[in-house]
């Protein structure tokens, strides 16, 4: 197993808030970071000493970037896997490109999990309006239509409640390759976040109960209630199967619905995740530190809770301006991402509250 010692440089694809928090965790362990992104700047620029602006399609720039670092990771999944493959020809990349291929394609993701024995919502591929109408007839009209690629925080999705909604939904997603999923009746939403080392060791954090508003994560709360607690072990077993099948190295997140039929897999993210932000103060070792430990071949840290009750709340848009009131409560831990413009629906930061 390759070990990248402290003092080395971690390359990060993407310069958003997740890259910012990975870079911060890396610095705590003695690592330098170098960001590669198509943008001129971003939240990670405040904490990373080096930033290369380049396209993910620029093989020459990627090769030069790979030569300047000791290991490469990524902070979001909307990167062409061929860019990761190019980097892998020049150095060590963790996690690998296969995790991106699966996570980027919702249809491939669902089929991958089903092949591993996981439970998903009934689904059907959609390439045209005729396909959509056939899919509705097959799985029902109470469903959600999602673009097969891209889309996050509720974007690229349209809800249906009756067959007559087909045309509107198809137009709403831009008439592009999609997947239709039947609505799942569930008690709560939760995520399984794990860290997997190159040696196959896996550590799980406690699973939070997640609440979404308008398709955006609003809160993650621990400990979760009995509906989630009863299904966590089964969900963990599925998440571990996914990680092992991908030979995954780093932090992996799988989202589930707690249903009467057991944990229903929703989607995976091959990266650190918003629903794990609470781990910075709420766990003995954060998801960001364990991601650095995993990709660098270090021993994984303790994932236990650091407080009896933990709640993470996202600060969306102008909510970030509430910082004076947030900081007046000593139980709160505030994280602002350094974004210059507070727009509706934009994640500007988060606050984690520990109840001791």
mmCIF file of C-alpha atoms in Angstrom:
data_model
loop_
_atom_site.group_PDB
_atom_site.id
_atom_site.type_symbol
_atom_site.label_atom_id
_atom_site.label_comp_id
_atom_site.label_asym_id
_atom_site.label_seq_id
_atom_site.Cartn_x
_atom_site.Cartn_y
_atom_site.Cartn_z
ATOM 1 C CA UNK A 1 0.000 0.000 0.000
ATOM 2 C CA UNK A 2 1.368 3.405 -1.048
ATOM 3 C CA UNK A 3 1.747 5.858 1.843
ATOM 4 C CA UNK A 4 1.917 9.593 1.165
ATOM 5 C CA UNK A 5 3.674 11.137 4.189
ATOM 6 C CA UNK A 6 2.858 14.529 5.750
ATOM 7 C CA UNK A 7 4.749 17.287 3.978
ATOM 8 C CA UNK A 8 3.578 15.963 0.593
ATOM 9 C CA UNK A 9 1.137 17.763 -1.706
ATOM 10 C CA UNK A 10 -2.470 16.688 -2.273
ATOM 11 C CA UNK A 11 -3.991 17.703 -5.601
ATOM 12 C CA UNK A 12 -7.719 18.455 -5.512
ATOM 13 C CA UNK A 13 -9.940 18.619 -8.591
ATOM 14 C CA UNK A 14 -12.472 21.361 -7.911
ATOM 15 C CA UNK A 15 -12.205 24.454 -5.762
ATOM 16 C CA UNK A 16 -15.561 24.672 -3.996
ATOM 17 C CA UNK A 17 -16.398 24.433 -0.305
ATOM 18 C CA UNK A 18 -15.674 20.701 -0.156
ATOM 19 C CA UNK A 19 -12.206 21.318 -1.552
ATOM 20 C CA UNK A 20 -11.824 24.087 1.022
ATOM 21 C CA UNK A 21 -12.615 21.728 3.894
ATOM 22 C CA UNK A 22 -10.406 18.932 2.526
ATOM 23 C CA UNK A 23 -7.526 21.412 2.219
ATOM 24 C CA UNK A 24 -8.086 22.610 5.790
ATOM 25 C CA UNK A 25 -8.046 19.044 7.114
ATOM 26 C CA UNK A 26 -4.952 18.291 5.062
ATOM 27 C CA UNK A 27 -3.115 21.308 6.446
ATOM 28 C CA UNK A 28 -3.874 20.136 9.996
ATOM 29 C CA UNK A 29 -2.067 16.880 9.187
ATOM 30 C CA UNK A 30 0.864 18.681 7.596
ATOM 31 C CA UNK A 31 -0.062 18.387 3.913
ATOM 32 C CA UNK A 32 0.049 21.088 1.263
ATOM 33 C CA UNK A 33 -2.727 21.294 -1.311
ATOM 34 C CA UNK A 34 -2.900 22.322 -4.949
ATOM 35 C CA UNK A 35 -6.285 23.005 -6.583
ATOM 36 C CA UNK A 36 -7.058 22.333 -10.251
ATOM 37 C CA UNK A 37 -10.302 23.828 -11.568
ATOM 38 C CA UNK A 38 -11.667 25.602 -14.652
ATOM 39 C CA UNK A 39 -12.608 28.597 -12.504
ATOM 40 C CA UNK A 40 -10.393 31.570 -11.768
ATOM 41 C CA UNK A 41 -10.977 31.210 -8.034
ATOM 42 C CA UNK A 42 -13.342 29.683 -5.476
ATOM 43 C CA UNK A 43 -13.856 28.946 -1.768
ATOM 44 C CA UNK A 44 -10.800 26.659 -1.638
ATOM 45 C CA UNK A 45 -8.512 29.464 -2.824
ATOM 46 C CA UNK A 46 -8.593 31.006 0.660
ATOM 47 C CA UNK A 47 -6.900 27.990 2.247
ATOM 48 C CA UNK A 48 -4.899 26.311 -0.532
ATOM 49 C CA UNK A 49 -1.516 27.841 -1.441
ATOM 50 C CA UNK A 50 -1.633 26.790 -5.108
ATOM 51 C CA UNK A 51 -4.380 27.054 -7.721
ATOM 52 C CA UNK A 52 -4.125 26.020 -11.356
ATOM 53 C CA UNK A 53 -6.846 27.202 -13.674
ATOM 54 C CA UNK A 54 -7.365 24.662 -16.433
ATOM 55 C CA UNK A 55 -9.987 22.706 -18.320
ATOM 56 C CA UNK A 56 -10.696 19.085 -17.412
ATOM 57 C CA UNK A 57 -10.273 18.318 -21.124
ATOM 58 C CA UNK A 58 -6.744 19.756 -21.270
ATOM 59 C CA UNK A 59 -4.542 16.646 -21.117
ATOM 60 C CA UNK A 60 -1.305 18.636 -21.125
ATOM 61 C CA UNK A 61 -2.378 20.832 -18.204
ATOM 62 C CA UNK A 62 -3.633 17.794 -16.292
ATOM 63 C CA UNK A 63 -0.327 16.006 -16.788
ATOM 64 C CA UNK A 64 1.595 19.024 -15.491
ATOM 65 C CA UNK A 65 -0.741 19.198 -12.502
ATOM 66 C CA UNK A 66 -0.272 15.489 -11.744
ATOM 67 C CA UNK A 67 3.498 15.924 -11.861
ATOM 68 C CA UNK A 68 3.298 18.720 -9.264
ATOM 69 C CA UNK A 69 1.470 16.684 -6.602
ATOM 70 C CA UNK A 70 1.842 13.362 -4.785
ATOM 71 C CA UNK A 71 -1.784 12.171 -4.869
ATOM 72 C CA UNK A 72 -4.943 13.502 -6.537
ATOM 73 C CA UNK A 73 -8.513 13.436 -5.250
ATOM 74 C CA UNK A 74 -11.726 15.220 -6.282
ATOM 75 C CA UNK A 75 -14.340 17.214 -4.439
ATOM 76 C CA UNK A 76 -17.290 16.723 -6.784
ATOM 77 C CA UNK A 77 -18.437 14.093 -9.237
ATOM 78 C CA UNK A 78 -19.253 16.130 -12.362
ATOM 79 C CA UNK A 79 -15.800 15.625 -13.859
ATOM 80 C CA UNK A 80 -15.206 13.650 -17.036
ATOM 81 C CA UNK A 81 -13.753 10.280 -15.936
ATOM 82 C CA UNK A 82 -11.270 10.557 -18.804
ATOM 83 C CA UNK A 83 -9.644 13.450 -16.903
ATOM 84 C CA UNK A 84 -9.122 11.144 -13.930
ATOM 85 C CA UNK A 85 -7.731 8.458 -16.227
ATOM 86 C CA UNK A 86 -5.291 10.995 -17.706
ATOM 87 C CA UNK A 87 -4.135 11.906 -14.209
ATOM 88 C CA UNK A 88 -3.805 8.230 -13.270
ATOM 89 C CA UNK A 89 -1.289 7.739 -16.088
ATOM 90 C CA UNK A 90 0.942 10.288 -14.358
ATOM 91 C CA UNK A 91 0.371 9.510 -10.683
ATOM 92 C CA UNK A 92 -1.884 8.239 -7.927
ATOM 93 C CA UNK A 93 -5.596 9.152 -8.020
ATOM 94 C CA UNK A 94 -7.991 8.225 -5.203
ATOM 95 C CA UNK A 95 -10.833 7.365 -5.605
ATOM 96 C CA UNK A 96 -10.545 6.021 -9.139
ATOM 97 C CA UNK A 97 -12.461 6.822 -12.317
ATOM 98 C CA UNK A 98 -14.922 3.921 -12.040
ATOM 99 C CA UNK A 99 -16.648 5.535 -9.052
ATOM 100 C CA UNK A 100 -17.264 8.628 -11.195
ATOM 101 C CA UNK A 101 -18.646 6.580 -14.081
ATOM 102 C CA UNK A 102 -21.202 4.914 -11.829
ATOM 103 C CA UNK A 103 -22.210 8.002 -9.856
ATOM 104 C CA UNK A 104 -22.530 10.298 -12.881
ATOM 105 C CA UNK A 105 -25.106 8.155 -14.659
ATOM 106 C CA UNK A 106 -28.275 7.643 -12.627
ATOM 107 C CA UNK A 107 -29.385 4.668 -14.716
ATOM 108 C CA UNK A 108 -25.983 2.985 -14.442
ATOM 109 C CA UNK A 109 -25.952 3.738 -10.715
ATOM 110 C CA UNK A 110 -29.331 2.097 -10.118
ATOM 111 C CA UNK A 111 -28.400 -0.955 -12.172
ATOM 112 C CA UNK A 112 -25.051 -1.234 -10.386
ATOM 113 C CA UNK A 113 -26.740 -1.263 -6.977
ATOM 114 C CA UNK A 114 -29.445 -3.693 -8.115
ATOM 115 C CA UNK A 115 -26.763 -6.071 -9.391
ATOM 116 C CA UNK A 116 -25.225 -5.994 -5.896
ATOM 117 C CA UNK A 117 -28.587 -6.966 -4.374
ATOM 118 C CA UNK A 118 -29.622 -3.481 -3.244
ATOM 119 C CA UNK A 119 -33.203 -2.225 -3.076
ATOM 120 C CA UNK A 120 -34.068 0.799 -5.237
ATOM 121 C CA UNK A 121 -37.250 2.510 -6.336
ATOM 122 C CA UNK A 122 -38.744 0.933 -9.469
ATOM 123 C CA UNK A 123 -37.216 2.794 -12.435
ATOM 124 C CA UNK A 124 -37.158 2.952 -16.214
ATOM 125 C CA UNK A 125 -34.877 4.636 -18.770
ATOM 126 C CA UNK A 126 -36.324 7.555 -20.732
ATOM 127 C CA UNK A 127 -34.894 8.844 -24.020
ATOM 128 C CA UNK A 128 -38.038 10.379 -25.535
ATOM 129 C CA UNK A 129 -41.565 11.481 -24.699
ATOM 130 C CA UNK A 130 -42.837 8.117 -25.978
ATOM 131 C CA UNK A 131 -40.428 6.370 -23.601
ATOM 132 C CA UNK A 132 -41.723 8.493 -20.739
ATOM 133 C CA UNK A 133 -45.328 7.610 -21.461
ATOM 134 C CA UNK A 134 -44.408 3.913 -21.612
ATOM 135 C CA UNK A 135 -42.466 4.225 -18.353
ATOM 136 C CA UNK A 136 -45.446 5.856 -16.643
ATOM 137 C CA UNK A 137 -47.662 2.990 -17.797
ATOM 138 C CA UNK A 138 -45.142 0.494 -16.423
ATOM 139 C CA UNK A 139 -44.236 1.951 -13.026
ATOM 140 C CA UNK A 140 -47.014 4.454 -12.303
ATOM 141 C CA UNK A 141 -47.609 8.172 -12.650
ATOM 142 C CA UNK A 142 -46.642 9.110 -9.076
ATOM 143 C CA UNK A 143 -43.018 9.423 -9.989
ATOM 144 C CA UNK A 144 -40.072 11.716 -10.459
ATOM 145 C CA UNK A 145 -38.256 12.295 -13.733
ATOM 146 C CA UNK A 146 -34.519 13.002 -13.375
ATOM 147 C CA UNK A 147 -31.910 13.859 -15.961
ATOM 148 C CA UNK A 148 -29.553 10.931 -16.294
ATOM 149 C CA UNK A 149 -26.516 13.159 -15.843
ATOM 150 C CA UNK A 150 -25.706 16.316 -13.938
ATOM 151 C CA UNK A 151 -28.349 17.828 -11.692
ATOM 152 C CA UNK A 152 -28.001 18.316 -7.941
ATOM 153 C CA UNK A 153 -29.876 19.991 -5.066
ATOM 154 C CA UNK A 154 -33.171 19.319 -6.827
ATOM 155 C CA UNK A 155 -32.035 20.602 -10.235
ATOM 156 C CA UNK A 156 -32.750 18.564 -13.352
ATOM 157 C CA UNK A 157 -35.838 16.960 -11.833
ATOM 158 C CA UNK A 158 -39.597 17.112 -12.407
ATOM 159 C CA UNK A 159 -42.359 15.528 -10.350
ATOM 160 C CA UNK A 160 -45.347 13.782 -11.860
ATOM 161 C CA UNK A 161 -48.650 12.902 -10.219
ATOM 162 C CA UNK A 162 -50.759 11.839 -13.200
ATOM 163 C CA UNK A 163 -50.177 10.667 -16.795
ATOM 164 C CA UNK A 164 -51.075 14.110 -18.137
ATOM 165 C CA UNK A 165 -47.930 15.528 -16.507
ATOM 166 C CA UNK A 166 -45.656 13.748 -18.982
ATOM 167 C CA UNK A 167 -45.274 16.556 -21.532
ATOM 168 C CA UNK A 168 -44.641 19.216 -18.906
ATOM 169 C CA UNK A 169 -42.092 17.067 -17.084
ATOM 170 C CA UNK A 170 -40.261 16.157 -20.292
ATOM 171 C CA UNK A 171 -40.023 19.831 -21.261
ATOM 172 C CA UNK A 172 -38.998 20.830 -17.710
ATOM 173 C CA UNK A 173 -35.843 18.687 -17.808
ATOM 174 C CA UNK A 174 -34.872 19.913 -21.261
ATOM 175 C CA UNK A 175 -35.971 16.819 -23.213
ATOM 176 C CA UNK A 176 -32.773 14.931 -22.438
ATOM 177 C CA UNK A 177 -31.748 11.423 -21.435
ATOM 178 C CA UNK A 178 -33.443 10.653 -18.132
ATOM 179 C CA UNK A 179 -34.664 8.085 -15.657
ATOM 180 C CA UNK A 180 -38.190 7.798 -14.243
ATOM 181 C CA UNK A 181 -38.380 6.626 -10.634
ATOM 182 C CA UNK A 182 -41.532 5.715 -8.764
ATOM 183 C CA UNK A 183 -42.150 7.755 -5.614
ATOM 184 C CA UNK A 184 -40.990 5.943 -2.508
ATOM 185 C CA UNK A 185 -43.145 6.036 0.603
ATOM 186 C CA UNK A 186 -40.693 6.482 3.441
ATOM 187 C CA UNK A 187 -40.496 7.504 7.077
ATOM 188 C CA UNK A 188 -37.187 9.381 6.931
ATOM 189 C CA UNK A 189 -34.149 10.015 4.765
ATOM 190 C CA UNK A 190 -30.661 9.148 5.952
ATOM 191 C CA UNK A 191 -27.130 8.775 4.682
ATOM 192 C CA UNK A 192 -24.410 6.220 5.258
ATOM 193 C CA UNK A 193 -20.982 7.842 5.173
ATOM 194 C CA UNK A 194 -17.926 5.622 5.237
ATOM 195 C CA UNK A 195 -14.189 5.941 4.870
ATOM 196 C CA UNK A 196 -12.377 3.092 3.133
ATOM 197 C CA UNK A 197 -8.608 2.744 3.148
ATOM 198 C CA UNK A 198 -6.470 1.263 0.378
ATOM 199 C CA UNK A 199 -6.109 -1.837 2.557
ATOM 200 C CA UNK A 200 -9.898 -2.334 2.575
ATOM 201 C CA UNK A 201 -10.473 -1.165 6.142
ATOM 202 C CA UNK A 202 -13.837 0.588 6.509
ATOM 203 C CA UNK A 203 -15.070 3.003 9.186
ATOM 204 C CA UNK A 204 -18.667 4.253 9.388
ATOM 205 C CA UNK A 205 -19.975 7.421 10.982
ATOM 206 C CA UNK A 206 -23.355 7.409 12.707
ATOM 207 C CA UNK A 207 -26.131 7.992 10.167
ATOM 208 C CA UNK A 208 -27.952 11.323 10.448
ATOM 209 C CA UNK A 209 -31.617 11.937 9.766
ATOM 210 C CA UNK A 210 -31.641 14.286 6.772
ATOM 211 C CA UNK A 211 -34.373 16.804 5.988
ATOM 212 C CA UNK A 212 -34.525 18.420 2.558
ATOM 213 C CA UNK A 213 -36.365 21.603 1.612
ATOM 214 C CA UNK A 214 -36.920 22.365 -2.089
ATOM 215 C CA UNK A 215 -34.488 19.595 -2.973
ATOM 216 C CA UNK A 216 -31.662 21.067 -0.863
ATOM 217 C CA UNK A 217 -30.417 19.503 2.364
ATOM 218 C CA UNK A 218 -31.646 21.647 5.257
ATOM 219 C CA UNK A 219 -30.586 19.707 8.368
ATOM 220 C CA UNK A 220 -28.756 16.559 9.428
ATOM 221 C CA UNK A 221 -29.490 15.419 12.980
ATOM 222 C CA UNK A 222 -27.991 12.759 15.245
ATOM 223 C CA UNK A 223 -28.815 10.446 16.803
ATOM 224 C CA UNK A 224 -31.447 9.415 14.292
ATOM 225 C CA UNK A 225 -34.776 7.992 15.399
ATOM 226 C CA UNK A 226 -35.880 4.350 15.596
ATOM 227 C CA UNK A 227 -37.022 4.130 11.962
ATOM 228 C CA UNK A 228 -33.484 4.815 10.777
ATOM 229 C CA UNK A 229 -31.719 2.967 13.597
ATOM 230 C CA UNK A 230 -33.573 -0.228 12.638
ATOM 231 C CA UNK A 231 -32.224 -0.085 9.073
ATOM 232 C CA UNK A 232 -28.721 1.315 9.464
ATOM 233 C CA UNK A 233 -26.907 -2.029 9.588
ATOM 234 C CA UNK A 234 -28.555 -3.258 6.398
ATOM 235 C CA UNK A 235 -27.793 0.057 4.672
ATOM 236 C CA UNK A 236 -24.175 -0.088 5.857
ATOM 237 C CA UNK A 237 -23.810 -3.577 4.440
ATOM 238 C CA UNK A 238 -25.009 -2.279 1.062
ATOM 239 C CA UNK A 239 -22.713 0.751 1.174
ATOM 240 C CA UNK A 240 -19.771 -1.497 1.986
ATOM 241 C CA UNK A 241 -20.617 -3.752 -0.953
ATOM 242 C CA UNK A 242 -20.581 -0.707 -3.213
ATOM 243 C CA UNK A 243 -17.229 0.493 -1.849
ATOM 244 C CA UNK A 244 -15.656 -2.948 -2.154
ATOM 245 C CA UNK A 245 -16.989 -3.484 -5.683
ATOM 246 C CA UNK A 246 -15.429 -0.170 -6.754
ATOM 247 C CA UNK A 247 -12.194 -0.855 -4.826
ATOM 248 C CA UNK A 248 -12.909 2.569 -3.401
ATOM 249 C CA UNK A 249 -10.386 4.652 -1.446
ATOM 250 C CA UNK A 250 -11.622 7.707 0.449
ATOM 251 C CA UNK A 251 -14.965 8.869 1.823
ATOM 252 C CA UNK A 252 -18.082 7.525 0.112
ATOM 253 C CA UNK A 253 -21.664 8.615 0.791
ATOM 254 C CA UNK A 254 -24.823 6.615 0.049
ATOM 255 C CA UNK A 255 -28.271 8.117 0.608
ATOM 256 C CA UNK A 256 -31.221 5.948 1.633
ATOM 257 C CA UNK A 257 -34.927 6.129 2.395
ATOM 258 C CA UNK A 258 -36.107 4.309 5.527
ATOM 259 C CA UNK A 259 -39.176 2.473 4.202
ATOM 260 C CA UNK A 260 -41.506 -0.336 5.239
ATOM 261 C CA UNK A 261 -39.562 -2.619 2.862
ATOM 262 C CA UNK A 262 -36.150 -1.731 4.328
ATOM 263 C CA UNK A 263 -33.532 0.812 3.288
ATOM 264 C CA UNK A 264 -34.142 1.989 -0.282
ATOM 265 C CA UNK A 265 -30.989 3.188 -2.014
ATOM 266 C CA UNK A 266 -31.417 6.656 -3.532
ATOM 267 C CA UNK A 267 -28.009 7.768 -4.787
ATOM 268 C CA UNK A 268 -24.297 7.768 -4.056
ATOM 269 C CA UNK A 269 -21.673 10.492 -3.986
ATOM 270 C CA UNK A 270 -18.026 9.450 -4.454
ATOM 271 C CA UNK A 271 -16.745 12.181 -2.147
ATOM 272 C CA UNK A 272 -17.162 13.910 1.161
ATOM 273 C CA UNK A 273 -20.777 15.003 1.550
ATOM 274 C CA UNK A 274 -22.950 17.814 2.851
ATOM 275 C CA UNK A 275 -24.733 15.443 5.233
ATOM 276 C CA UNK A 276 -21.357 14.730 6.847
ATOM 277 C CA UNK A 277 -20.388 18.325 7.606
ATOM 278 C CA UNK A 278 -21.474 17.772 11.207
ATOM 279 C CA UNK A 279 -18.451 15.487 11.663
ATOM 280 C CA UNK A 280 -16.026 18.447 11.840
ATOM 281 C CA UNK A 281 -17.031 19.145 15.449
ATOM 282 C CA UNK A 282 -19.520 16.341 16.037
ATOM 283 C CA UNK A 283 -17.226 13.339 15.516
ATOM 284 C CA UNK A 284 -13.851 12.368 16.912
ATOM 285 C CA UNK A 285 -12.466 12.401 13.349
ATOM 286 C CA UNK A 286 -14.182 14.397 10.612
ATOM 287 C CA UNK A 287 -15.067 13.048 7.179
ATOM 288 C CA UNK A 288 -12.521 15.472 5.711
ATOM 289 C CA UNK A 289 -9.652 14.278 7.904
ATOM 290 C CA UNK A 290 -10.469 10.624 7.270
ATOM 291 C CA UNK A 291 -10.644 11.296 3.538
ATOM 292 C CA UNK A 292 -7.116 12.717 3.695
ATOM 293 C CA UNK A 293 -5.989 9.793 5.846
ATOM 294 C CA UNK A 294 -7.490 7.266 3.419
ATOM 295 C CA UNK A 295 -6.099 8.715 0.181
ATOM 296 C CA UNK A 296 -2.661 9.143 1.791
ATOM 297 C CA UNK A 297 -2.563 5.612 3.212
ATOM 298 C CA UNK A 298 -2.634 6.684 6.869
ATOM 299 C CA UNK A 299 -4.516 4.815 9.629
ATOM 300 C CA UNK A 300 -8.195 5.798 9.714
ATOM 301 C CA UNK A 301 -9.415 7.813 12.694
ATOM 302 C CA UNK A 302 -12.180 7.153 15.223
ATOM 303 C CA UNK A 303 -15.613 8.017 13.789
ATOM 304 C CA UNK A 304 -17.508 8.048 17.100
ATOM 305 C CA UNK A 305 -19.785 10.896 18.197
ATOM 306 C CA UNK A 306 -18.191 13.740 20.149
ATOM 307 C CA UNK A 307 -21.491 14.851 21.745
ATOM 308 C CA UNK A 308 -24.780 13.182 22.756
ATOM 309 C CA UNK A 309 -26.742 15.197 20.180
ATOM 310 C CA UNK A 310 -25.554 16.961 17.030
ATOM 311 C CA UNK A 311 -27.408 19.027 14.437
ATOM 312 C CA UNK A 312 -26.001 20.522 11.252
ATOM 313 C CA UNK A 313 -28.007 23.236 9.483
ATOM 314 C CA UNK A 314 -27.155 24.578 6.046
ATOM 315 C CA UNK A 315 -27.091 28.328 5.595
ATOM 316 C CA UNK A 316 -28.781 29.049 2.280
ATOM 317 C CA UNK A 317 -28.617 32.440 0.597
ATOM 318 C CA UNK A 318 -29.161 35.328 2.987
ATOM 319 C CA UNK A 319 -29.235 32.977 5.997
ATOM 320 C CA UNK A 320 -25.463 33.420 6.095
ATOM 321 C CA UNK A 321 -26.059 36.978 7.280
ATOM 322 C CA UNK A 322 -27.368 35.549 10.572
ATOM 323 C CA UNK A 323 -23.781 35.034 11.778
ATOM 324 C CA UNK A 324 -24.044 37.491 14.722
ATOM 325 C CA UNK A 325 -26.956 35.559 16.252
ATOM 326 C CA UNK A 326 -25.361 32.194 15.452
ATOM 327 C CA UNK A 327 -22.089 33.138 17.132
ATOM 328 C CA UNK A 328 -23.882 34.430 20.228
ATOM 329 C CA UNK A 329 -24.749 30.819 21.145
ATOM 330 C CA UNK A 330 -21.661 28.982 22.462
ATOM 331 C CA UNK A 331 -23.131 25.618 21.367
ATOM 332 C CA UNK A 332 -22.897 26.660 17.714
ATOM 333 C CA UNK A 333 -19.939 26.159 15.383
ATOM 334 C CA UNK A 334 -20.112 28.384 12.316
ATOM 335 C CA UNK A 335 -18.561 27.651 8.911
ATOM 336 C CA UNK A 336 -18.841 30.288 6.178
ATOM 337 C CA UNK A 337 -17.482 29.323 2.768
ATOM 338 C CA UNK A 338 -16.189 32.712 1.624
ATOM 339 C CA UNK A 339 -18.599 33.001 -1.305
ATOM 340 C CA UNK A 340 -19.000 36.612 -2.351
ATOM 341 C CA UNK A 341 -22.640 36.578 -3.441
ATOM 342 C CA UNK A 342 -25.567 35.176 -1.431
ATOM 343 C CA UNK A 343 -28.061 33.921 -4.006
ATOM 344 C CA UNK A 344 -31.333 32.061 -3.334
ATOM 345 C CA UNK A 345 -30.669 28.314 -3.170
ATOM 346 C CA UNK A 346 -26.904 28.786 -2.816
ATOM 347 C CA UNK A 347 -25.112 27.069 0.065
ATOM 348 C CA UNK A 348 -23.187 29.835 1.803
ATOM 349 C CA UNK A 349 -22.126 27.938 4.906
ATOM 350 C CA UNK A 350 -23.359 25.701 7.690
ATOM 351 C CA UNK A 351 -23.694 25.735 11.448
ATOM 352 C CA UNK A 352 -23.250 22.702 13.680
ATOM 353 C CA UNK A 353 -24.800 22.687 17.133
ATOM 354 C CA UNK A 354 -23.481 20.335 19.811
ATOM 355 C CA UNK A 355 -25.711 19.507 22.780
ATOM 356 C CA UNK A 356 -23.506 18.209 25.591
#
